[in-house]
Amino acid sequence: MTENTTADARVRTSVTRKLVRNPLLWGAVLLLAAIVFTVAGDDLSFFPFLLMLVGGWCFGFAFVNATFDMVPARNGAILHVIVAVVLGVLVASVIEFGGDLLDPFPAAVRGVAVVLQMAAIPAVGWIWLGLLSRVTDLLGRRDAKKRPLPVAPEWEREESGDGSVVRFPGIELRMRSLTQAIVAIVVVFGLLGVVALIALDDLAMRMGPRLAILLLGIVVGLPVYLAFTAILRRRTQQCAVAFGNDELRIRVGEARYSIPFRDLELLRWRTRSDYARFEARGGSGVDLSVVTGIAKPPRGFSAELPPLPRRVYRRLELAGLTLEKSRRDEVVTFRR
């Protein structure tokens, strides 16, 4: 009875955690709130405009992540290209002809359409940013054919002789903080865009407000995101993770940490993508998140992590941790 109750509690906790971290859910909630405000007569004031921007970005963020997680990866890339092109054409068409098409409809329908159109701009922008990342990666691989391919960091026998160690560049950064920073960029530069549209009212009216916002996203938003990534890479430190016989040893820059397996509460290990990282929590207040996917790797190496050694799986399971895997086995999580 106790075991069933514990299992049910774990399932409820897992489902709740997935819902809270689900960007599609948050996007739907934010856009629904924006629709309510807009239909009620609060037309494009600060708060509903903010909800549209962040809600639209949530949908774009969820779609890009889903395409990167698809198996095989080629299907995700094809879907990404098709949706990016179709949405780009659709948004451009709506900007050009949407106003005339919506004139016969009631005010409530026009209000909902305005919310969806405005939310589509950051969503499509993020989807195209993700596509740009794919194209850059593809060009990098093509250039790599002319030179030795970058290699992933490898496990080595540790000097102490009781386990394996991998050394890699990383940025100490929580994914929650990264997401919040991206949302802040969307909000701040969305507001600056509104100020710019007000200041350049005549020009904005001639080209249309939606087209003006789209151009601001390309001219301002893309360089800001690239600059943000460059700033993060300047925080790159040399890191190391070692799995001994009965403890996890971590080095981040000059800081060193040790967590006995019996005290380890969480270990998350993602090998690839911009979100490649490891997270570890437990011991005497140790709570680390180190991202390697966006760190600056040394010449000849890729920004990723090697898969965990098989012996680590066995030792962590013997220590009482439960294994969770993603569909592509790129994310491995041990949780107590």
C-alpha positions as a Python dict, from the first residue, in 0.01 Angstrom:
ca = {
    (1, 'M'): (0, 0, 0),
    (2, 'T'): (280, 236, 94),
    (3, 'E'): (469, 155, -226),
    (4, 'N'): (160, 230, -437),
    (5, 'T'): (104, 558, -255),
    (6, 'T'): (467, 658, -310),
    (7, 'A'): (447, 566, -678),
    (8, 'D'): (126, 770, -720),
    (9, 'A'): (290, 1067, -550),
    (10, 'R'): (588, 1043, -784),
    (11, 'V'): (358, 1033, -1088),
    (12, 'R'): (164, 1337, -966),
    (13, 'T'): (486, 1524, -896),
    (14, 'S'): (625, 1436, -1239),
    (15, 'V'): (306, 1543, -1419),
    (16, 'T'): (288, 1868, -1222),
    (17, 'R'): (653, 1944, -1297),
    (18, 'K'): (600, 1883, -1670),
    (19, 'L'): (293, 2107, -1676),
    (20, 'V'): (469, 2390, -1493),
    (21, 'R'): (765, 2369, -1732),
    (22, 'N'): (545, 2338, -2043),
    (23, 'P'): (585, 2653, -2258),
    (24, 'L'): (276, 2559, -2464),
    (25, 'L'): (62, 2575, -2151),
    (26, 'W'): (204, 2912, -2048),
    (27, 'G'): (167, 3047, -2402),
    (28, 'A'): (-200, 2944, -2412),
    (29, 'V'): (-267, 3101, -2071),
    (30, 'L'): (-95, 3429, -2163),
    (31, 'L'): (-268, 3458, -2500),
    (32, 'L'): (-606, 3376, -2345),
    (33, 'A'): (-549, 3656, -2093),
    (34, 'A'): (-445, 3893, -2374),
    (35, 'I'): (-763, 3805, -2567),
    (36, 'V'): (-977, 3876, -2259),
    (37, 'F'): (-815, 4217, -2208),
    (38, 'T'): (-836, 4308, -2576),
    (39, 'V'): (-1199, 4200, -2623),
    (40, 'A'): (-1287, 4390, -2305),
    (41, 'G'): (-1165, 4708, -2475),
    (42, 'D'): (-803, 4730, -2351),
    (43, 'D'): (-669, 4757, -2706),
    (44, 'L'): (-288, 4722, -2727),
    (45, 'S'): (-210, 4889, -2397),
    (46, 'F'): (108, 4789, -2213),
    (47, 'F'): (-13, 4482, -2024),
    (48, 'P'): (-199, 4294, -2302),
    (49, 'F'): (80, 4383, -2546),
    (50, 'L'): (329, 4227, -2304),
    (51, 'L'): (112, 3914, -2276),
    (52, 'M'): (100, 3884, -2657),
    (53, 'L'): (478, 3910, -2692),
    (54, 'V'): (568, 3660, -2422),
    (55, 'G'): (280, 3424, -2508),
    (56, 'G'): (381, 3418, -2875),
    (57, 'W'): (745, 3357, -2783),
    (58, 'C'): (638, 3059, -2566),
    (59, 'F'): (479, 2892, -2869),
    (60, 'G'): (785, 2957, -3088),
    (61, 'F'): (1015, 2828, -2812),
    (62, 'A'): (810, 2508, -2771),
    (63, 'F'): (806, 2442, -3146),
    (64, 'V'): (1181, 2487, -3191),
    (65, 'N'): (1255, 2257, -2896),
    (66, 'A'): (1015, 1995, -3035),
    (67, 'T'): (1188, 1994, -3376),
    (68, 'F'): (1530, 1953, -3215),
    (69, 'D'): (1398, 1655, -3016),
    (70, 'M'): (1246, 1473, -3315),
    (71, 'V'): (1378, 1135, -3425),
    (72, 'P'): (1532, 1108, -3678),
    (73, 'A'): (1683, 1456, -3664),
    (74, 'R'): (1631, 1502, -4040),
    (75, 'N'): (1252, 1502, -3991),
    (76, 'G'): (1280, 1778, -3734),
    (77, 'A'): (1492, 1988, -3969),
    (78, 'I'): (1249, 1942, -4259),
    (79, 'L'): (948, 2031, -4043),
    (80, 'H'): (1134, 2334, -3906),
    (81, 'V'): (1208, 2468, -4256),
    (82, 'I'): (852, 2410, -4383),
    (83, 'V'): (685, 2575, -4083),
    (84, 'A'): (929, 2869, -4081),
    (85, 'V'): (866, 2942, -4450),
    (86, 'V'): (488, 2893, -4430),
    (87, 'L'): (452, 3108, -4118),
    (88, 'G'): (679, 3375, -4265),
    (89, 'V'): (465, 3396, -4580),
    (90, 'L'): (144, 3383, -4374),
    (91, 'V'): (251, 3664, -4140),
    (92, 'A'): (363, 3879, -4433),
    (93, 'S'): (28, 3818, -4609),
    (94, 'V'): (-171, 3902, -4297),
    (95, 'I'): (28, 4222, -4250),
    (96, 'E'): (-47, 4320, -4610),
    (97, 'F'): (-411, 4208, -4646),
    (98, 'G'): (-534, 4118, -4297),
    (99, 'G'): (-697, 4451, -4222),
    (100, 'D'): (-927, 4440, -4526),
    (101, 'L'): (-1022, 4077, -4466),
    (102, 'L'): (-1121, 4143, -4105),
    (103, 'D'): (-1332, 4454, -4164),
    (104, 'P'): (-1664, 4265, -4210),
    (105, 'F'): (-1623, 4073, -3882),
    (106, 'P'): (-1748, 4183, -3537),
    (107, 'A'): (-1515, 4376, -3304),
    (108, 'A'): (-1459, 4072, -3081),
    (109, 'V'): (-1335, 3863, -3375),
    (110, 'R'): (-1107, 4147, -3488),
    (111, 'G'): (-972, 4174, -3133),
    (112, 'V'): (-885, 3804, -3121),
    (113, 'A'): (-722, 3832, -3465),
    (114, 'V'): (-508, 4125, -3348),
    (115, 'V'): (-386, 3924, -3048),
    (116, 'L'): (-294, 3626, -3265),
    (117, 'Q'): (-123, 3846, -3525),
    (118, 'M'): (88, 4028, -3266),
    (119, 'A'): (176, 3702, -3088),
    (120, 'A'): (278, 3547, -3421),
    (121, 'I'): (559, 3802, -3464),
    (122, 'P'): (782, 3688, -3170),
    (123, 'A'): (683, 3324, -3235),
    (124, 'V'): (791, 3339, -3599),
    (125, 'G'): (1098, 3541, -3504),
    (126, 'W'): (1211, 3271, -3259),
    (127, 'I'): (1141, 2997, -3513),
    (128, 'W'): (1360, 3177, -3767),
    (129, 'L'): (1631, 3224, -3504),
    (130, 'G'): (1625, 2849, -3448),
    (131, 'L'): (1644, 2795, -3824),
    (132, 'L'): (1941, 3031, -3840),
    (133, 'S'): (2108, 2816, -3574),
    (134, 'R'): (2049, 2506, -3788),
    (135, 'V'): (2190, 2677, -4100),
    (136, 'T'): (2496, 2797, -3909),
    (137, 'D'): (2553, 2445, -3777),
    (138, 'L'): (2512, 2302, -4130),
    (139, 'L'): (2762, 2549, -4276),
    (140, 'G'): (3000, 2468, -3993),
    (141, 'R'): (2977, 2097, -4074),
    (142, 'R'): (3033, 2168, -4444),
    (143, 'D'): (3342, 2372, -4364),
    (144, 'A'): (3452, 2097, -4128),
    (145, 'K'): (3491, 1863, -4425),
    (146, 'K'): (3791, 2072, -4526),
    (147, 'R'): (3950, 2037, -4184),
    (148, 'P'): (3952, 1780, -3903),
    (149, 'L'): (3609, 1734, -3748),
    (150, 'P'): (3566, 1874, -3397),
    (151, 'V'): (3556, 1601, -3138),
    (152, 'A'): (3353, 1577, -2822),
    (153, 'P'): (3529, 1572, -2484),
    (154, 'E'): (3612, 1217, -2375),
    (155, 'W'): (3619, 1033, -2046),
    (156, 'E'): (3964, 977, -1902),
    (157, 'R'): (4093, 771, -1614),
    (158, 'E'): (4115, 1000, -1312),
    (159, 'E'): (4450, 1053, -1145),
    (160, 'S'): (4320, 909, -818),
    (161, 'G'): (4244, 587, -1004),
    (162, 'D'): (3894, 530, -865),
    (163, 'G'): (3684, 659, -1153),
    (164, 'S'): (3651, 853, -1480),
    (165, 'V'): (3673, 1228, -1543),
    (166, 'V'): (3572, 1451, -1834),
    (167, 'R'): (3700, 1806, -1881),
    (168, 'F'): (3508, 2065, -2082),
    (169, 'P'): (3433, 2439, -2103),
    (170, 'G'): (3107, 2547, -1938),
    (171, 'I'): (2904, 2839, -1812),
    (172, 'E'): (2755, 2822, -1465),
    (173, 'L'): (2398, 2915, -1549),
    (174, 'R'): (2053, 2783, -1464),
    (175, 'M'): (1815, 2715, -1751),
    (176, 'R'): (1550, 2904, -1556),
    (177, 'S'): (1776, 3210, -1548),
    (178, 'L'): (1851, 3173, -1921),
    (179, 'T'): (1479, 3154, -2001),
    (180, 'Q'): (1404, 3453, -1777),
    (181, 'A'): (1681, 3653, -1946),
    (182, 'I'): (1537, 3573, -2290),
    (183, 'V'): (1188, 3672, -2174),
    (184, 'A'): (1332, 3996, -2032),
    (185, 'I'): (1498, 4069, -2367),
    (186, 'V'): (1167, 4011, -2545),
    (187, 'V'): (983, 4238, -2301),
    (188, 'V'): (1238, 4521, -2282),
    (189, 'F'): (1302, 4543, -2653),
    (190, 'G'): (932, 4496, -2722),
    (191, 'L'): (868, 4807, -2513),
    (192, 'L'): (1152, 4991, -2685),
    (193, 'G'): (991, 4892, -3012),
    (194, 'V'): (663, 5047, -2897),
    (195, 'V'): (848, 5367, -2804),
    (196, 'A'): (1021, 5367, -3144),
    (197, 'L'): (689, 5318, -3323),
    (198, 'I'): (538, 5610, -3131),
    (199, 'A'): (840, 5830, -3206),
    (200, 'L'): (832, 5733, -3576),
    (201, 'D'): (454, 5743, -3603),
    (202, 'D'): (440, 5876, -3961),
    (203, 'L'): (685, 5615, -4093),
    (204, 'A'): (513, 5334, -3899),
    (205, 'M'): (172, 5432, -4038),
    (206, 'R'): (304, 5432, -4395),
    (207, 'M'): (448, 5081, -4371),
    (208, 'G'): (189, 4947, -4128),
    (209, 'P'): (246, 4885, -3753),
    (210, 'R'): (280, 4508, -3784),
    (211, 'L'): (541, 4530, -4059),
    (212, 'A'): (723, 4795, -3855),
    (213, 'I'): (733, 4561, -3552),
    (214, 'L'): (859, 4276, -3770),
    (215, 'L'): (1139, 4495, -3907),
    (216, 'L'): (1231, 4607, -3556),
    (217, 'G'): (1257, 4241, -3454),
    (218, 'I'): (1496, 4169, -3741),
    (219, 'V'): (1702, 4487, -3712),
    (220, 'V'): (1710, 4507, -3331),
    (221, 'G'): (1601, 4173, -3186),
    (222, 'L'): (1838, 3945, -3378),
    (223, 'P'): (2157, 4148, -3307),
    (224, 'V'): (2057, 4178, -2940),
    (225, 'Y'): (2013, 3800, -2910),
    (226, 'L'): (2349, 3737, -3078),
    (227, 'A'): (2512, 3994, -2849),
    (228, 'F'): (2350, 3827, -2547),
    (229, 'T'): (2495, 3490, -2652),
    (230, 'A'): (2839, 3647, -2698),
    (231, 'I'): (2823, 3797, -2348),
    (232, 'L'): (2735, 3458, -2201),
    (233, 'R'): (3029, 3295, -2378),
    (234, 'R'): (3267, 3537, -2209),
    (235, 'R'): (3174, 3367, -1879),
    (236, 'T'): (3311, 3033, -2002),
    (237, 'Q'): (3519, 2847, -1742),
    (238, 'Q'): (3712, 2523, -1749),
    (239, 'C'): (3509, 2253, -1576),
    (240, 'A'): (3547, 1887, -1489),
    (241, 'V'): (3313, 1614, -1367),
    (242, 'A'): (3444, 1290, -1217),
    (243, 'F'): (3252, 983, -1102),
    (244, 'G'): (3444, 793, -837),
    (245, 'N'): (3347, 469, -672),
    (246, 'D'): (3109, 634, -427),
    (247, 'E'): (3105, 1008, -496),
    (248, 'L'): (3064, 1275, -763),
    (249, 'R'): (3345, 1531, -788),
    (250, 'I'): (3294, 1860, -973),
    (251, 'R'): (3523, 2148, -1063),
    (252, 'V'): (3386, 2476, -1202),
    (253, 'G'): (3668, 2723, -1253),
    (254, 'E'): (3852, 2735, -921),
    (255, 'A'): (3558, 2600, -718),
    (256, 'R'): (3550, 2231, -624),
    (257, 'Y'): (3257, 2025, -497),
    (258, 'S'): (3211, 1668, -378),
    (259, 'I'): (2878, 1487, -340),
    (260, 'P'): (2860, 1128, -208),
    (261, 'F'): (2623, 920, -420),
    (262, 'R'): (2410, 848, -112),
    (263, 'D'): (2351, 1225, -72),
    (264, 'L'): (2291, 1299, -441),
    (265, 'E'): (1934, 1421, -500),
    (266, 'L'): (1946, 1508, -869),
    (267, 'L'): (2179, 1456, -1163),
    (268, 'R'): (2076, 1575, -1510),
    (269, 'W'): (2310, 1510, -1804),
    (270, 'R'): (2228, 1647, -2153),
    (271, 'T'): (2486, 1563, -2418),
    (272, 'R'): (2393, 1779, -2720),
    (273, 'S'): (2223, 2097, -2853),
    (274, 'D'): (2254, 2453, -2725),
    (275, 'Y'): (2109, 2328, -2397),
    (276, 'A'): (2376, 2062, -2338),
    (277, 'R'): (2452, 2080, -1966),
    (278, 'F'): (2480, 1898, -1638),
    (279, 'E'): (2293, 1972, -1318),
    (280, 'A'): (2375, 1832, -977),
    (281, 'R'): (2203, 1884, -643),
    (282, 'G'): (2270, 1729, -303),
    (283, 'G'): (2534, 1700, -39),
    (284, 'S'): (2607, 2004, 178),
    (285, 'G'): (2389, 2251, -10),
    (286, 'V'): (2549, 2189, -351),
    (287, 'D'): (2314, 2304, -629),
    (288, 'L'): (2488, 2346, -965),
    (289, 'S'): (2384, 2395, -1326),
    (290, 'V'): (2660, 2424, -1587),
    (291, 'V'): (2573, 2479, -1955),
    (292, 'T'): (2825, 2366, -2213),
    (293, 'G'): (2611, 2390, -2529),
    (294, 'I'): (2658, 2767, -2563),
    (295, 'A'): (3006, 2784, -2409),
    (296, 'K'): (3307, 2861, -2628),
    (297, 'P'): (3489, 2531, -2690),
    (298, 'P'): (3864, 2512, -2755),
    (299, 'R'): (3974, 2472, -3116),
    (300, 'G'): (3910, 2122, -3245),
    (301, 'F'): (3644, 2037, -2984),
    (302, 'S'): (3265, 2053, -2996),
    (303, 'A'): (3040, 2213, -2734),
    (304, 'E'): (2884, 1896, -2599),
    (305, 'L'): (2919, 1629, -2332),
    (306, 'P'): (3001, 1259, -2381),
    (307, 'P'): (2741, 999, -2276),
    (308, 'L'): (2767, 880, -1918),
    (309, 'P'): (2975, 562, -1867),
    (310, 'R'): (2770, 248, -1810),
    (311, 'R'): (2929, 191, -1470),
    (312, 'V'): (2782, 524, -1354),
    (313, 'Y'): (2427, 404, -1426),
    (314, 'R'): (2478, 100, -1209),
    (315, 'R'): (2639, 285, -918),
    (316, 'L'): (2372, 558, -910),
    (317, 'E'): (2088, 305, -923),
    (318, 'L'): (2252, 112, -637),
    (319, 'A'): (2262, 441, -444),
    (320, 'G'): (1882, 460, -469),
    (321, 'L'): (1838, 703, -759),
    (322, 'T'): (1571, 653, -1028),
    (323, 'L'): (1664, 685, -1396),
    (324, 'E'): (1464, 896, -1643),
    (325, 'K'): (1550, 926, -2014),
    (326, 'S'): (1433, 1147, -2300),
    (327, 'R'): (1313, 996, -2626),
    (328, 'R'): (1648, 1050, -2799),
    (329, 'D'): (1852, 950, -2492),
    (330, 'E'): (2022, 1291, -2508),
    (331, 'V'): (1889, 1385, -2163),
    (332, 'V'): (1953, 1147, -1874),
    (333, 'T'): (1814, 1234, -1531),
    (334, 'F'): (1874, 1056, -1202),
    (335, 'R'): (1636, 1164, -927),
    (336, 'R'): (1591, 1047, -571),
}
